[in-house]
GROMACS .gro file of C-alpha atoms in nm:
model
  220
    1MET     CA    1   4.631  -1.743  13.710
    2THR     CA    2   4.989  -1.640  13.624
    3THR     CA    3   5.091  -1.414  13.337
    4THR     CA    4   5.234  -1.708  13.143
    5GLU     CA    5   4.911  -1.904  13.180
    6GLN     CA    6   4.704  -1.601  13.073
    7SER     CA    7   4.915  -1.546  12.761
    8LYS     CA    8   4.894  -1.915  12.681
    9GLN     CA    9   4.517  -1.911  12.724
   10GLU     CA   10   4.487  -1.602  12.500
   11GLU     CA   11   4.707  -1.772  12.241
   12GLU     CA   12   4.486  -2.081  12.248
   13ASP     CA   13   4.170  -1.868  12.215
   14ASP     CA   14   4.310  -1.657  11.929
   15PRO     CA   15   4.063  -1.711  11.638
   16ILE     CA   16   4.323  -1.611  11.378
   17LEU     CA   17   4.567  -1.866  11.512
   18ALA     CA   18   4.293  -2.131  11.513
   19LEU     CA   19   4.202  -2.045  11.153
   20ASP     CA   20   4.568  -2.056  11.055
   21LEU     CA   21   4.608  -2.399  11.210
   22ARG     CA   22   4.304  -2.525  11.021
   23LEU     CA   23   4.446  -2.386  10.698
   24ARG     CA   24   4.778  -2.558  10.765
   25LEU     CA   25   4.593  -2.884  10.819
   26LEU     CA   26   4.405  -2.844  10.489
   27GLU     CA   27   4.731  -2.759  10.312
   28CYS     CA   28   4.877  -3.080  10.449
   29VAL     CA   29   4.577  -3.283  10.331
   30PHE     CA   30   4.541  -3.135   9.981
   31ALA     CA   31   4.894  -3.021   9.895
   32GLY     CA   32   5.078  -3.301  10.071
   33ALA     CA   33   5.304  -3.081  10.285
   34LEU     CA   34   5.274  -2.840  10.575
   35SER     CA   35   5.357  -2.471  10.542
   36SER     CA   36   5.707  -2.371  10.640
   37SER     CA   37   5.771  -2.230  10.987
   38ASP     CA   38   5.888  -1.900  10.833
   39SER     CA   39   5.563  -1.867  10.643
   40PHE     CA   40   5.368  -1.949  10.957
   41THR     CA   41   5.559  -1.688  11.155
   42ALA     CA   42   5.509  -1.427  10.885
   43THR     CA   43   5.135  -1.486  10.875
   44THR     CA   44   5.095  -1.428  11.248
   45THR     CA   45   5.310  -1.114  11.284
   46THR     CA   46   5.060  -0.847  11.173
   47GLN     CA   47   4.686  -0.843  11.128
   48ASN     CA   48   4.691  -0.703  10.772
   49GLY     CA   49   4.957  -0.945  10.660
   50ASN     CA   50   4.765  -1.228  10.823
   51LYS     CA   51   4.442  -1.139  10.642
   52THR     CA   52   4.620  -1.120  10.307
   53SER     CA   53   4.807  -1.445  10.364
   54ILE     CA   54   4.495  -1.629  10.477
   55ALA     CA   55   4.302  -1.508  10.173
   56LEU     CA   56   4.577  -1.622   9.937
   57ARG     CA   57   4.610  -1.956  10.113
   58LEU     CA   58   4.233  -2.009  10.098
   59GLU     CA   59   4.241  -1.936   9.726
   60ARG     CA   60   4.526  -2.186   9.676
   61LEU     CA   61   4.343  -2.449   9.881
   62LEU     CA   62   4.027  -2.404   9.674
   63ALA     CA   63   4.236  -2.439   9.358
   64HIS     CA   64   4.394  -2.760   9.495
   65LEU     CA   65   4.052  -2.899   9.586
   66THR     CA   66   3.909  -2.811   9.243
   67THR     CA   67   4.206  -2.979   9.073
   68ILE     CA   68   4.162  -3.293   9.280
   69LEU     CA   69   3.790  -3.312   9.209
   70ASP     CA   70   3.831  -3.240   8.837
   71THR     CA   71   4.101  -3.503   8.788
   72LYS     CA   72   3.889  -3.783   8.932
   73PRO     CA   73   3.744  -4.020   8.671
   74ASN     CA   74   3.405  -4.023   8.845
   75ASP     CA   75   3.166  -3.766   8.983
   76ALA     CA   76   3.084  -3.938   9.313
   77ILE     CA   77   3.332  -3.745   9.527
   78ARG     CA   78   3.249  -3.416   9.352
   79ARG     CA   79   2.878  -3.458   9.423
   80PHE     CA   80   2.957  -3.558   9.781
   81VAL     CA   81   3.157  -3.239   9.835
   82GLN     CA   82   2.896  -3.023   9.663
   83SER     CA   83   2.633  -3.166   9.900
   84TYR     CA   84   2.865  -3.156  10.201
   85ASP     CA   85   2.612  -2.987  10.430
   86LEU     CA   86   2.364  -3.265  10.358
   87ASN     CA   87   2.625  -3.541  10.388
   88GLU     CA   88   2.810  -3.393  10.685
   89PRO     CA   89   2.615  -3.595  10.947
   90LEU     CA   90   2.736  -3.915  10.778
   91LEU     CA   91   3.092  -3.827  10.882
   92HIS     CA   92   3.005  -3.846  11.252
   93LEU     CA   93   3.041  -4.207  11.356
   94PRO     CA   94   2.806  -4.326  11.632
   95ASN     CA   95   2.985  -4.395  11.959
   96PRO     CA   96   2.795  -4.589  12.229
   97LEU     CA   97   3.041  -4.474  12.498
   98PRO     CA   98   2.978  -4.140  12.670
   99THR     CA   99   3.233  -3.884  12.550
  100THR     CA  100   3.289  -3.515  12.585
  101LYS     CA  101   3.202  -3.264  12.315
  102GLU     CA  102   3.566  -3.232  12.207
  103THR     CA  103   3.619  -3.607  12.155
  104SER     CA  104   3.277  -3.686  12.005
  105GLN     CA  105   3.336  -3.476  11.692
  106LEU     CA  106   3.574  -3.574  11.416
  107SER     CA  107   3.859  -3.345  11.331
  108LEU     CA  108   3.886  -3.186  10.988
  109ASN     CA  109   4.172  -3.417  10.895
  110GLU     CA  110   3.970  -3.723  10.999
  111LYS     CA  111   3.670  -3.605  10.796
  112ALA     CA  112   3.884  -3.551  10.486
  113SER     CA  113   4.048  -3.890  10.534
  114LEU     CA  114   3.708  -4.056  10.569
  115VAL     CA  115   3.586  -3.901  10.243
  116PHE     CA  116   3.892  -4.006  10.042
  117GLU     CA  117   3.916  -4.352  10.200
  118ALA     CA  118   3.546  -4.411  10.140
  119GLU     CA  119   3.573  -4.323   9.770
  120PRO     CA  120   3.539  -4.687   9.648
  121GLU     CA  121   3.237  -4.741   9.874
  122ILE     CA  122   3.077  -4.416   9.759
  123VAL     CA  123   3.128  -4.510   9.394
  124GLN     CA  124   2.987  -4.860   9.454
  125VAL     CA  125   2.684  -4.722   9.639
  126GLU     CA  126   2.622  -4.477   9.355
  127ARG     CA  127   2.646  -4.762   9.104
  128ASP     CA  128   2.404  -4.975   9.306
  129LEU     CA  129   2.159  -4.688   9.335
  130ARG     CA  130   2.168  -4.639   8.957
  131GLU     CA  131   2.099  -5.009   8.901
  132ILE     CA  132   1.811  -4.994   9.150
  133GLU     CA  133   1.674  -4.689   8.969
  134VAL     CA  134   1.692  -4.870   8.634
  135LEU     CA  135   1.513  -5.175   8.776
  136ASP     CA  136   1.257  -4.950   8.940
  137ASN     CA  137   1.187  -4.773   8.610
  138ARG     CA  138   1.135  -5.112   8.443
  139GLY     CA  139   0.886  -5.213   8.710
  140PHE     CA  140   1.102  -5.465   8.897
  141VAL     CA  141   1.024  -5.339   9.246
  142GLY     CA  142   1.065  -5.585   9.532
  143ALA     CA  143   1.242  -5.920   9.552
  144GLY     CA  144   1.125  -6.215   9.346
  145LYS     CA  145   0.953  -6.014   9.072
  146LEU     CA  146   1.210  -6.044   8.796
  147VAL     CA  147   1.018  -6.342   8.657
  148ASN     CA  148   0.718  -6.115   8.612
  149GLY     CA  149   0.895  -5.900   8.357
  150ASP     CA  150   0.718  -5.823   8.035
  151TRP     CA  151   0.917  -6.068   7.818
  152THR     CA  152   0.736  -6.167   7.499
  153ASP     CA  153   0.778  -6.503   7.326
  154GLU     CA  154   0.948  -6.330   7.033
  155GLU     CA  155   1.207  -6.171   7.264
  156LEU     CA  156   1.276  -6.502   7.437
  157SER     CA  157   1.297  -6.679   7.101
  158SER     CA  158   1.535  -6.423   6.951
  159THR     CA  159   1.759  -6.387   7.256
  160ILE     CA  160   1.773  -6.742   7.396
  161VAL     CA  161   1.603  -7.014   7.192
  162LYS     CA  162   1.727  -6.920   6.844
  163PRO     CA  163   2.097  -6.876   6.940
  164LEU     CA  164   2.081  -7.202   7.135
  165GLN     CA  165   1.936  -7.388   6.835
  166GLU     CA  166   2.202  -7.241   6.606
  167SER     CA  167   2.477  -7.345   6.847
  168THR     CA  168   2.334  -7.697   6.871
  169LYS     CA  169   2.317  -7.725   6.493
  170SER     CA  170   2.677  -7.605   6.458
  171ILE     CA  171   2.793  -7.857   6.717
  172GLN     CA  172   2.615  -8.140   6.535
  173GLU     CA  173   2.771  -8.039   6.203
  174LEU     CA  174   3.116  -8.032   6.362
  175GLU     CA  175   3.060  -8.377   6.512
  176GLN     CA  176   2.959  -8.514   6.171
  177ARG     CA  177   3.268  -8.363   6.006
  178ILE     CA  178   3.495  -8.505   6.274
  179THR     CA  179   3.335  -8.849   6.236
  180SER     CA  180   3.378  -8.836   5.858
  181LEU     CA  181   3.744  -8.728   5.890
  182MET     CA  182   3.817  -9.010   6.136
  183SER     CA  183   3.654  -9.262   5.901
  184ASP     CA  184   3.860  -9.135   5.605
  185TYR     CA  185   4.174  -9.152   5.817
  186ASP     CA  186   4.105  -9.515   5.908
  187SER     CA  187   4.047  -9.597   5.540
  188TYR     CA  188   4.377  -9.434   5.438
  189VAL     CA  189   4.568  -9.617   5.712
  190ASN     CA  190   4.418  -9.952   5.608
  191ALA     CA  191   4.498  -9.887   5.241
  192LEU     CA  192   4.859  -9.799   5.323
  193SER     CA  193   4.891 -10.110   5.537
  194GLU     CA  194   4.765 -10.330   5.253
  195ILE     CA  195   5.008 -10.163   5.009
  196PHE     CA  196   5.305 -10.226   5.240
  197VAL     CA  197   5.198 -10.589   5.285
  198SER     CA  198   5.174 -10.632   4.905
  199TRP     CA  199   5.516 -10.475   4.857
  200ASP     CA  200   5.665 -10.707   5.115
  201SER     CA  201   5.511 -11.008   4.942
  202ILE     CA  202   5.638 -10.894   4.600
  203LEU     CA  203   5.990 -10.830   4.732
  204SER     CA  204   5.997 -11.169   4.904
  205SER     CA  205   5.887 -11.342   4.580
  206ILE     CA  206   6.155 -11.158   4.379
  207GLU     CA  207   6.425 -11.258   4.627
  208LEU     CA  208   6.313 -11.621   4.609
  209ASP     CA  209   6.322 -11.622   4.227
  210LEU     CA  210   6.668 -11.466   4.225
  211HIS     CA  211   6.790 -11.728   4.466
  212LYS     CA  212   6.655 -12.006   4.243
  213LEU     CA  213   6.816 -11.852   3.935
  214GLN     CA  214   7.150 -11.839   4.107
  215ILE     CA  215   7.121 -12.204   4.208
  216HIS     CA  216   7.034 -12.323   3.859
  217LYS     CA  217   7.284 -12.099   3.686
  218PRO     CA  218   7.543 -12.318   3.510
  219SER     CA  219   7.895 -12.276   3.629
  220SER     CA  220   8.143 -12.149   3.367
   0.00000   0.00000   0.00000
């Protein structure tokens, strides 16, 4: 192995460099931008400076993560992160094809992306579990047993039968009012028609009388 290959291998096996690369990846995920090359160079120059920089960057990353979790309107992601050790196996997708150890495990970026992309599904699953818990507490365990709920006749009467009867009564009253209004409208229209016919007859009679008077009027 040449000197260049040895130095490259030592650089790849450097735990501080590996930790720094992981921190840069987390900074990209949470902060939205990678660290500058100058900052990266400064953090790898000396061991003391590296330790201080890594500690500060870890503190900033934790603050970013806390801000993200606290600004969410729901607690599903927060609980998922708090129980990460328990939920961590869920982030490893089953692969039927034989793969090596390096390719069978998800990277940190892929795991973070899976958590944030699965947020709607996690929230929906949490909601479904709460509904199942409520139904379980009420005794509705198993399919087809909702009809066996402890519904009394008074509850059915007050929640279904009584409102339905009131709605039916209101509809019948409205139908009667509409029928009465239509009948009154027809009566008014007929009365107006008869009045106009009478006026026409009166005007025709007056015109005829005037015509007769003009005929019999003596000439001067």
